[in-house]
Short mmCIF file of C-alpha atoms and ligand atoms in Angstrom, two decimals:
data_model
loop_
_atom_site.label_atom_id
_atom_site.label_comp_id
_atom_site.label_asym_id
_atom_site.label_seq_id
_atom_site.Cartn_x
_atom_site.Cartn_y
_atom_site.Cartn_z
CA MET A 24 1.20 -7.27 -5.87
CA ARG A 25 1.76 -5.77 -9.35
CA VAL A 26 5.26 -4.42 -9.64
CA VAL A 27 6.84 -2.50 -12.47
CA LEU A 28 10.60 -3.03 -12.42
CA GLY A 29 12.23 -0.25 -14.41
CA VAL A 30 15.79 -0.84 -15.52
CA ALA A 31 17.90 2.10 -16.74
CA GLY A 32 21.02 1.86 -18.89
CA GLY A 33 23.94 1.22 -16.54
CA ILE A 34 26.26 -1.71 -16.08
CA ALA A 35 24.43 -2.53 -12.83
CA ALA A 36 21.46 -3.60 -15.04
CA TYR A 37 22.70 -7.18 -14.67
CA LYS A 38 22.01 -6.99 -10.92
CA ALA A 39 18.37 -6.17 -11.71
CA CYS A 40 18.04 -9.82 -12.83
CA SER A 41 18.50 -10.81 -9.18
CA VAL A 42 16.06 -8.10 -8.02
CA LEU A 43 13.53 -9.55 -10.52
CA ARG A 44 14.10 -13.08 -9.26
CA LEU A 45 13.64 -12.06 -5.64
CA LEU A 46 10.35 -10.27 -6.49
CA THR A 47 8.91 -13.13 -8.60
CA GLU A 48 9.95 -15.73 -6.04
CA ALA A 49 8.10 -13.73 -3.36
CA GLY A 50 4.96 -14.15 -5.53
CA HIS A 51 4.77 -10.70 -7.15
CA GLU A 52 3.68 -10.13 -10.76
CA VAL A 53 6.56 -8.15 -12.22
CA THR A 54 6.56 -6.34 -15.55
CA VAL A 55 10.05 -5.26 -16.56
CA VAL A 56 10.36 -1.90 -18.35
CA PRO A 57 13.92 -1.35 -19.48
CA THR A 58 15.14 1.80 -21.19
CA ALA A 59 16.66 1.42 -24.68
CA ALA A 60 20.11 1.81 -23.14
CA ALA A 61 19.38 -0.92 -20.58
CA LEU A 62 18.62 -3.34 -23.39
CA ARG A 63 22.19 -2.85 -24.62
CA PHE A 64 23.42 -4.30 -21.30
CA VAL A 65 20.81 -7.06 -20.78
CA GLY A 66 18.58 -8.19 -23.64
CA ALA A 67 14.76 -8.44 -23.68
CA PRO A 68 14.77 -12.27 -23.80
CA THR A 69 16.48 -12.39 -20.38
CA TRP A 70 13.82 -10.15 -18.85
CA GLU A 71 11.00 -12.03 -20.57
CA ALA A 72 12.29 -15.40 -19.45
CA LEU A 73 12.77 -14.32 -15.85
CA SER A 74 9.48 -12.42 -15.56
CA GLY A 75 7.33 -14.61 -17.82
CA ARG A 76 5.95 -11.44 -19.43
CA PRO A 77 6.57 -9.54 -22.65
CA VAL A 78 9.03 -6.75 -22.41
CA SER A 79 9.18 -3.46 -24.27
CA ALA A 80 10.92 -0.15 -23.91
CA ASP A 81 8.83 1.60 -26.50
CA VAL A 82 5.63 3.61 -26.11
CA PHE A 83 4.56 2.50 -29.59
CA ASP A 84 4.21 -1.17 -28.53
CA GLY A 85 0.85 -2.24 -27.16
CA VAL A 86 -0.86 0.95 -28.37
CA PRO A 87 -4.40 -0.60 -28.51
CA GLU A 88 -4.34 -1.26 -24.76
CA VAL A 89 -2.78 2.19 -24.05
CA ARG A 90 0.15 0.48 -22.39
CA HIS A 91 2.14 3.66 -21.72
CA VAL A 92 -0.60 4.77 -19.25
CA ARG A 93 -2.00 1.46 -18.03
CA LEU A 94 1.27 0.07 -16.63
CA GLY A 95 1.72 2.95 -14.21
CA GLN A 96 -1.97 3.24 -13.33
CA GLU A 97 -2.29 -0.44 -12.46
CA ALA A 98 1.01 -0.86 -10.58
CA ASP A 99 1.11 -1.27 -6.80
CA LEU A 100 4.80 -0.45 -6.75
CA VAL A 101 7.25 0.99 -9.27
CA LEU A 102 10.89 0.19 -8.61
CA VAL A 103 13.71 1.39 -10.82
CA ALA A 104 17.04 -0.41 -10.33
CA PRO A 105 19.48 0.77 -11.44
CA ALA A 106 18.41 4.39 -11.85
CA THR A 107 21.06 6.28 -13.82
CA ALA A 108 21.80 10.02 -13.46
CA ASP A 109 19.91 10.50 -16.74
CA LEU A 110 16.85 8.58 -15.52
CA LEU A 111 16.83 10.61 -12.25
CA ALA A 112 16.97 13.79 -14.30
CA ARG A 113 14.18 12.73 -16.62
CA ALA A 114 12.03 11.58 -13.70
CA ALA A 115 12.64 14.78 -11.70
CA HIS A 116 11.64 16.98 -14.64
CA GLY A 117 8.65 14.93 -15.73
CA LEU A 118 9.95 13.93 -19.17
CA ALA A 119 8.05 11.16 -20.88
CA ASP A 120 10.23 10.11 -23.79
CA ASP A 121 10.05 6.32 -23.31
CA LEU A 122 7.85 3.72 -21.70
CA LEU A 123 9.59 3.87 -18.30
CA THR A 124 9.31 7.65 -17.90
CA ASN A 125 5.65 7.48 -19.05
CA THR A 126 5.07 4.86 -16.40
CA LEU A 127 6.69 7.06 -13.74
CA LEU A 128 4.33 9.90 -14.68
CA THR A 129 1.22 7.83 -14.58
CA ALA A 130 2.01 5.85 -11.41
CA ARG A 131 0.12 6.84 -8.25
CA CYS A 132 1.61 4.04 -6.15
CA PRO A 133 4.87 4.20 -4.15
CA VAL A 134 7.88 4.81 -6.40
CA VAL A 135 11.37 3.65 -5.35
CA LEU A 136 14.48 4.56 -7.29
CA ALA A 137 17.78 2.80 -6.63
CA PRO A 138 20.52 4.91 -8.22
CA ALA A 139 23.84 3.54 -9.50
CA MET A 140 26.48 5.66 -11.13
CA HIS A 141 29.99 6.93 -10.70
CA THR A 142 30.66 9.03 -7.60
CA GLU A 143 31.25 12.18 -9.65
CA MET A 144 27.83 11.86 -11.26
CA TRP A 145 26.11 11.08 -7.93
CA SER A 146 27.65 14.09 -6.20
CA HIS A 147 27.19 16.50 -9.12
CA PRO A 148 24.94 19.42 -8.07
CA ALA A 149 22.54 18.59 -10.91
CA THR A 150 22.00 15.03 -9.63
CA VAL A 151 21.87 16.22 -6.03
CA ALA A 152 19.14 18.75 -6.97
CA ASN A 153 17.20 16.10 -8.91
CA VAL A 154 17.30 13.68 -5.99
CA GLU A 155 16.18 16.40 -3.62
CA MET A 156 13.31 17.28 -5.94
CA LEU A 157 12.21 13.65 -6.24
CA ARG A 158 12.41 13.08 -2.48
CA GLY A 159 10.43 16.25 -1.96
CA ARG A 160 7.67 14.68 -4.05
CA GLY A 161 7.64 11.60 -1.87
CA VAL A 162 9.69 9.32 -4.14
CA THR A 163 11.96 7.01 -2.17
CA VAL A 164 15.48 7.41 -3.52
CA VAL A 165 17.59 4.66 -2.01
CA GLU A 166 21.08 5.76 -0.91
CA PRO A 167 23.70 4.05 -3.13
CA ALA A 168 26.23 1.81 -1.46
CA SER A 169 29.90 2.75 -1.24
CA GLY A 170 32.55 0.54 -2.75
CA ARG A 171 34.11 -0.67 -5.93
CA LEU A 172 32.63 0.90 -9.08
CA THR A 173 33.08 -0.23 -12.66
CA GLY A 174 36.71 0.30 -13.57
CA LYS A 175 39.37 1.08 -11.00
CA ASP A 176 37.61 3.68 -8.92
CA SER A 177 35.55 3.22 -5.79
CA GLY A 178 33.23 5.44 -3.71
CA PRO A 179 29.51 6.05 -3.22
CA GLY A 180 27.48 5.10 -6.29
CA ARG A 181 27.26 1.28 -6.24
CA LEU A 182 23.87 -0.30 -6.61
CA PRO A 183 23.03 -1.78 -3.19
CA ASP A 184 22.60 -5.57 -2.90
CA PRO A 185 19.44 -6.86 -4.58
CA GLU A 186 18.10 -8.14 -1.18
CA ASP A 187 18.59 -4.65 0.25
CA ILE A 188 16.79 -2.98 -2.68
CA VAL A 189 13.83 -5.37 -2.49
CA ALA A 190 13.58 -4.90 1.30
CA GLN A 191 13.57 -1.09 0.92
CA ALA A 192 11.07 -1.21 -1.95
CA LEU A 193 8.68 -3.43 0.00
CA ALA A 194 9.13 -1.25 3.10
CA ALA A 195 8.24 1.83 1.01
CA HIS A 196 5.14 0.04 -0.24
CA SER A 197 3.97 -0.95 3.24
CA ARG A 198 4.61 2.59 4.49
CA THR A 199 2.92 4.57 1.79
CA GLY A 200 0.83 2.12 -0.18
CA PRO A 201 -2.78 1.15 0.44
CA GLY A 202 -3.21 -0.56 3.79
CA SER A 203 -0.79 1.80 5.56
CA ALA A 204 -3.62 4.09 6.66
CA ARG A 205 -2.95 3.53 10.35
CA ARG A 206 -0.68 6.52 10.44
CA ARG A 207 -2.17 9.91 11.12
CA ILE A 208 -1.88 11.87 7.92
CA ARG A 209 -2.46 15.57 8.46
CA PRO A 210 -4.76 17.20 5.96
CA GLY A 211 -2.62 18.97 3.38
CA ALA A 212 0.52 17.03 4.44
CA SER A 213 2.74 15.85 1.66
CA ALA A 214 2.49 12.12 0.95
CA GLY A 215 6.20 11.51 1.56
CA ASP A 216 7.62 8.50 3.35
CA LEU A 217 7.53 10.37 6.65
CA ALA A 218 3.88 11.35 6.29
CA GLY A 219 2.14 10.97 9.63
CA ARG A 220 5.41 10.83 11.55
CA ARG A 221 6.38 13.30 14.25
CA VAL A 222 9.97 14.23 14.38
CA VAL A 223 12.02 16.26 16.84
CA VAL A 224 15.33 17.69 15.63
CA SER A 225 17.78 19.59 17.84
CA ALA A 226 20.11 21.95 16.02
CA GLY A 227 22.83 24.49 16.65
CA GLY A 228 25.08 24.81 19.69
CA THR A 229 24.19 25.59 23.28
CA ARG A 230 25.51 28.61 25.11
CA GLU A 231 26.23 28.39 28.82
CA PRO A 232 26.16 31.88 30.37
CA LEU A 233 28.83 33.05 32.77
CA ASP A 234 27.40 36.48 33.33
CA PRO A 235 24.98 38.75 31.43
CA VAL A 236 27.49 39.30 28.63
CA ARG A 237 29.65 36.17 28.42
CA PHE A 238 29.00 32.54 27.62
CA LEU A 239 30.76 29.27 26.87
CA GLY A 240 29.77 28.20 23.38
CA ASN A 241 30.83 26.19 20.40
CA ARG A 242 31.16 26.56 16.63
CA SER A 243 28.06 24.67 15.54
CA SER A 244 26.25 26.66 12.80
CA GLY A 245 23.03 24.62 12.86
CA LYS A 246 23.28 23.94 9.11
CA GLN A 247 23.15 20.14 9.51
CA GLY A 248 20.22 20.14 11.92
CA TYR A 249 18.29 22.58 9.74
CA ALA A 250 18.95 20.37 6.72
CA VAL A 251 17.69 17.30 8.65
CA ALA A 252 14.56 19.21 9.64
CA ALA A 253 13.95 20.51 6.12
CA ALA A 254 14.33 17.06 4.62
CA ALA A 255 11.85 15.65 7.16
CA VAL A 256 9.29 18.32 6.28
CA ALA A 257 9.79 17.62 2.59
CA ARG A 258 9.14 13.94 3.26
CA GLY A 259 5.89 14.70 5.02
CA ALA A 260 6.82 14.70 8.70
CA GLU A 261 5.50 17.06 11.36
CA VAL A 262 8.72 18.59 12.67
CA THR A 263 9.63 20.33 15.91
CA LEU A 264 12.97 22.06 15.57
CA VAL A 265 14.63 22.79 18.87
CA SER A 266 17.07 25.48 17.78
CA ALA A 267 20.01 26.57 19.88
CA ASN A 268 21.49 29.91 18.86
CA VAL A 269 21.23 29.50 15.08
CA THR A 270 21.23 32.56 12.84
CA LEU A 271 19.89 30.79 9.73
CA PRO A 272 16.28 31.25 8.60
CA PRO A 273 14.38 28.20 9.87
CA PRO A 274 13.04 25.81 7.20
CA ALA A 275 9.44 26.45 6.26
CA GLY A 276 6.87 24.20 7.86
CA CYS A 277 8.71 23.49 11.15
CA ARG A 278 7.54 24.35 14.65
CA VAL A 279 10.59 26.16 16.00
CA VAL A 280 11.41 26.16 19.73
CA PRO A 281 14.34 28.51 20.41
CA VAL A 282 16.62 27.62 23.31
CA GLU A 283 19.91 28.86 24.61
CA THR A 284 21.38 26.45 27.16
CA ALA A 285 21.77 22.67 27.42
CA LEU A 286 19.21 22.54 30.25
CA GLU A 287 16.69 24.50 28.12
CA LEU A 288 17.38 22.20 25.19
CA GLN A 289 16.80 19.15 27.39
CA GLU A 290 13.52 20.59 28.64
CA ALA A 291 12.31 21.41 25.13
CA VAL A 292 13.25 18.01 23.67
CA ARG A 293 11.66 16.19 26.61
CA ALA A 294 8.45 18.19 26.32
CA ALA A 295 8.18 17.45 22.58
CA VAL A 296 8.92 13.74 23.10
CA ALA A 297 6.34 13.52 25.89
CA GLU A 298 3.62 14.61 23.47
CA TRP A 299 4.33 11.70 21.05
CA THR A 300 7.33 11.47 18.80
CA ASP A 301 8.47 8.85 16.33
CA VAL A 302 12.03 10.06 15.86
CA VAL A 303 14.46 12.31 17.73
CA VAL A 304 17.51 13.52 15.88
CA MET A 305 20.08 15.13 18.14
CA THR A 306 22.25 17.15 15.78
CA ALA A 307 22.81 19.92 18.33
CA ALA A 308 26.26 20.40 19.79
CA VAL A 309 25.40 20.35 23.48
CA ALA A 310 27.92 21.72 25.95
CA ASP A 311 29.14 18.98 28.26
CA PHE A 312 29.89 21.53 31.00
CA ARG A 313 28.41 24.76 32.24
CA PRO A 314 29.72 27.31 34.71
CA ALA A 315 28.88 26.22 38.26
CA ARG A 316 27.69 29.72 39.05
CA TYR A 317 26.07 32.47 37.02
CA ALA A 318 27.17 35.99 37.97
CA SER A 319 24.16 38.23 37.77
CA SER A 320 26.36 41.24 37.01
CA LYS A 321 29.33 41.38 34.68
CA ILE A 322 32.49 39.77 36.09
CA LYS A 323 34.97 42.66 36.38
CA LYS A 324 38.77 42.73 36.25
CA THR A 325 40.29 44.39 39.28
CA HIS A 326 42.19 47.54 38.51
CA GLY A 327 45.04 47.43 41.01
CA GLU A 328 48.44 48.53 39.63
CA ASP A 329 50.10 45.11 39.64
CA ASP A 330 47.03 42.94 39.70
CA ARG A 331 47.33 40.40 36.87
CA SER A 332 44.89 37.97 38.51
CA ALA A 333 42.02 36.31 36.65
CA PRO A 334 39.04 34.42 37.99
CA THR A 335 38.93 30.65 37.91
CA ILE A 336 35.72 29.41 36.40
CA GLU A 337 34.39 26.27 38.02
CA LEU A 338 32.41 24.01 35.69
CA VAL A 339 29.80 21.35 36.38
CA ARG A 340 28.63 18.58 34.07
CA ASN A 341 25.58 19.04 31.93
CA PRO A 342 23.27 16.02 31.55
CA ASP A 343 23.85 13.89 28.46
CA ILE A 344 20.45 14.54 26.87
CA LEU A 345 20.76 11.81 24.28
CA ALA A 346 21.76 9.18 26.82
CA GLY A 347 18.89 10.38 28.99
CA LEU A 348 16.37 9.88 26.14
CA VAL A 349 17.73 6.38 25.60
CA ALA A 350 17.51 5.58 29.32
CA ASP A 351 13.92 6.88 29.51
CA ARG A 352 12.61 4.73 26.71
CA ALA A 353 9.84 2.37 27.50
CA GLY A 354 8.75 -0.33 25.11
CA ALA A 355 7.80 -0.29 21.46
CA ALA A 356 6.29 3.19 21.50
CA SER A 357 9.62 4.80 22.30
CA PRO A 358 11.08 7.04 19.65
CA TYR A 359 13.81 6.05 17.28
CA ILE A 360 16.83 8.04 18.50
CA VAL A 361 19.62 9.37 16.27
CA GLY A 362 22.84 10.81 17.64
CA PHE A 363 25.47 12.84 15.85
CA ALA A 364 29.12 12.76 16.89
CA ALA A 365 32.01 14.92 15.84
CA GLU A 366 35.00 12.60 15.68
CA THR A 367 38.65 12.69 14.69
CA GLY A 368 40.97 9.71 14.17
CA ASP A 369 44.02 9.34 16.41
CA GLU A 370 46.69 6.80 17.24
CA SER A 371 44.17 4.62 19.15
CA GLY A 372 41.78 4.25 16.16
CA ASP A 373 40.11 5.87 13.18
CA VAL A 374 36.86 7.89 13.12
CA VAL A 375 34.70 4.77 12.63
CA HIS A 376 36.43 2.95 15.50
CA HIS A 377 35.67 5.83 17.90
CA ALA A 378 32.13 6.19 16.51
CA ARG A 379 31.41 2.50 17.14
CA ALA A 380 32.51 2.86 20.75
CA LYS A 381 30.33 5.97 21.12
CA LEU A 382 27.30 4.19 19.59
CA ALA A 383 27.72 1.45 22.20
CA ARG A 384 28.04 3.98 25.02
CA LYS A 385 25.09 6.12 23.97
CA GLY A 386 22.77 3.24 23.12
CA CYS A 387 21.00 5.14 20.31
CA ASP A 388 19.50 3.55 17.17
CA LEU A 389 21.73 5.32 14.67
CA LEU A 390 24.94 7.25 15.11
CA VAL A 391 26.04 9.69 12.43
CA ALA A 392 29.75 10.32 12.83
CA ASN A 393 31.03 13.60 11.32
CA GLU A 394 34.68 13.76 10.46
CA VAL A 395 35.89 16.99 12.06
CA GLY A 396 39.19 18.77 11.79
CA VAL A 397 40.64 21.92 10.34
CA GLY A 398 38.13 23.26 7.81
CA LYS A 399 35.91 20.17 8.10
CA THR A 400 32.24 20.10 9.09
CA PHE A 401 31.72 23.16 11.40
CA GLY A 402 30.07 25.92 9.37
CA GLN A 403 31.03 24.19 6.11
CA ASP A 404 28.52 23.38 3.43
CA GLU A 405 29.88 19.86 2.81
CA SER A 406 30.80 17.07 5.14
CA THR A 407 31.64 13.40 5.19
CA VAL A 408 29.68 11.17 7.56
CA HIS A 409 29.67 7.53 8.59
CA LEU A 410 26.32 6.00 9.57
CA LEU A 411 26.43 3.22 12.11
CA VAL A 412 23.59 1.14 13.57
CA PRO A 413 23.85 -1.25 16.49
CA GLY A 414 24.29 -4.95 15.78
CA SER A 415 25.83 -4.50 12.30
CA ASP A 416 29.43 -4.10 11.19
CA GLU A 417 28.25 -2.33 8.06
CA VAL A 418 29.18 1.36 7.80
CA ARG A 419 27.51 3.62 5.28
CA THR A 420 29.84 6.42 4.31
CA VAL A 421 28.43 9.48 2.61
CA GLY A 422 30.50 12.41 1.37
CA PRO A 423 31.97 14.79 0.97
CA VAL A 424 28.48 15.98 0.09
CA GLY A 425 26.15 18.83 0.99
CA LYS A 426 24.44 18.69 4.36
CA ASP A 427 21.10 18.26 2.61
CA VAL A 428 22.42 15.02 1.06
CA VAL A 429 23.62 13.87 4.51
CA ALA A 430 20.14 14.68 5.79
CA GLY A 431 18.60 12.53 3.04
CA ALA A 432 20.94 9.66 3.85
CA VAL A 433 19.94 9.84 7.52
CA TRP A 434 16.24 9.61 6.67
CA ASP A 435 16.92 6.79 4.21
CA VAL A 436 18.22 4.76 7.13
CA VAL A 437 15.55 5.84 9.61
CA VAL A 438 12.48 5.41 7.39
CA PRO A 439 12.85 1.64 6.73
CA ALA A 440 13.73 1.11 10.39
CA LEU A 441 10.48 2.85 11.38
CA ALA A 442 8.52 0.62 9.02
CA ASP A 443 10.11 -2.44 10.63
CA ARG A 444 9.01 -1.23 14.06
CA GLY A 445 5.43 -0.78 12.89
CA THR A 446 3.33 2.32 13.34
CA ALA A 447 3.37 4.73 16.20
CA ASP A 448 -0.19 4.46 17.33
O1 C5P B 21 29.40 12.59 23.49
P1 C5P B 21 29.23 13.50 22.33
O2 C5P B 21 29.10 14.96 22.71
O3 C5P B 21 30.26 13.32 21.26
O4 C5P B 21 27.87 13.04 21.68
C1 C5P B 21 27.24 13.74 20.69
C2 C5P B 21 25.79 13.41 20.64
O5 C5P B 21 25.24 13.47 21.93
C3 C5P B 21 25.02 14.43 19.81
O6 C5P B 21 23.90 13.76 19.23
C4 C5P B 21 24.62 15.43 20.87
O7 C5P B 21 23.42 16.13 20.46
C5 C5P B 21 24.35 14.58 22.07
N1 C5P B 21 24.70 15.19 23.36
C6 C5P B 21 23.69 15.34 24.28
N2 C5P B 21 23.99 15.88 25.52
C7 C5P B 21 25.23 16.28 25.84
C8 C5P B 21 26.26 16.11 24.87
C9 C5P B 21 25.97 15.58 23.65
O8 C5P B 21 22.55 14.96 24.01
N3 C5P B 21 25.48 16.80 27.01
#
């Protein structure tokens, strides 16, 4: 396969040498296209020696063979690692002021960008908007790792390990490149990395009625679920949004199924899954209990002089819908199941400790643990989440970031896992 390896001007450029080695050793023909700034970190002779090909950052080299257009046109995969904030901005806005950005504009193959930068730059609204725009166009933007950055600080922004980058790039190629036509692509659907996938997202919070005017509810706003659904639509999925008592406008392009109670939500999710679903994301806050009895007329206070009595409300357990979906799975065609969990740390362990135990109990494929507490998560625009998958001690922490960024991070974990499982049909 013909790969263009773009390298932007960040200190992580040295790690791109390992990315290049992994690609060439796997038998790919790799042309390295550094930016001028990247060449200040790692020189052209290093790239030329490792790739066995000439290297240039300049559109005025190789003019007779129209190199600034040919490289992109002929590539089977374009991978940029590291992608700086500046490169993301130029790519998002279609600038073409050097050979790499020209290549990005002319490429019609899968494009994978692996950002690396300081946390402040990664979480800046300008970068967040650029990433969103790129993902909306079907570009795979790999979620940066969290950890030690250049200098004393640490946080999200590290370039992931070269093995990880190569695995995600090759997965993106097998998903969206030629030869991946087994998936059902709807006419007019965007060619994102979820094209041809069917996704069910539950959002909001259930209400369990006591009588015609009262219910037991919770504080879920539905923002996170709506962001997950919107991101899936932007990446090309066909999305059913099972929406429990959310007042937000639903994202364009979703099929919305409104529900009120946990039992209705279970019914709607099951019906959607029965049709054929690749992924279920349970972001909804589902009531664990409901009143044992529904009073068909309003429960009244008594009006006796000294009567201070109040009714006792008996509760019964609701089904655990997520655990039920996991239990119902049969074989390879079963959907990939994502759970969300609101967690707080306590004296017996921190948020991640409790989340790991919950992942084991629920048996889902990915657990997204929200840190909750006073002023955290519910109804807020930003949250911090920890993403955990079974069989790995690795925890991906994202935040505090907007819920749309959390949504992107969730899909960045799910999409490669779907590719590893093969296609749905
Ligand atoms: O056990 P806990 O409520 O913390 O688990 C949260 C996850 O389980 C969420 O994904 C939520 O949608 C799901 N859940 C469910 N059915 C319930 C309670 C929670 O599917 N009765």
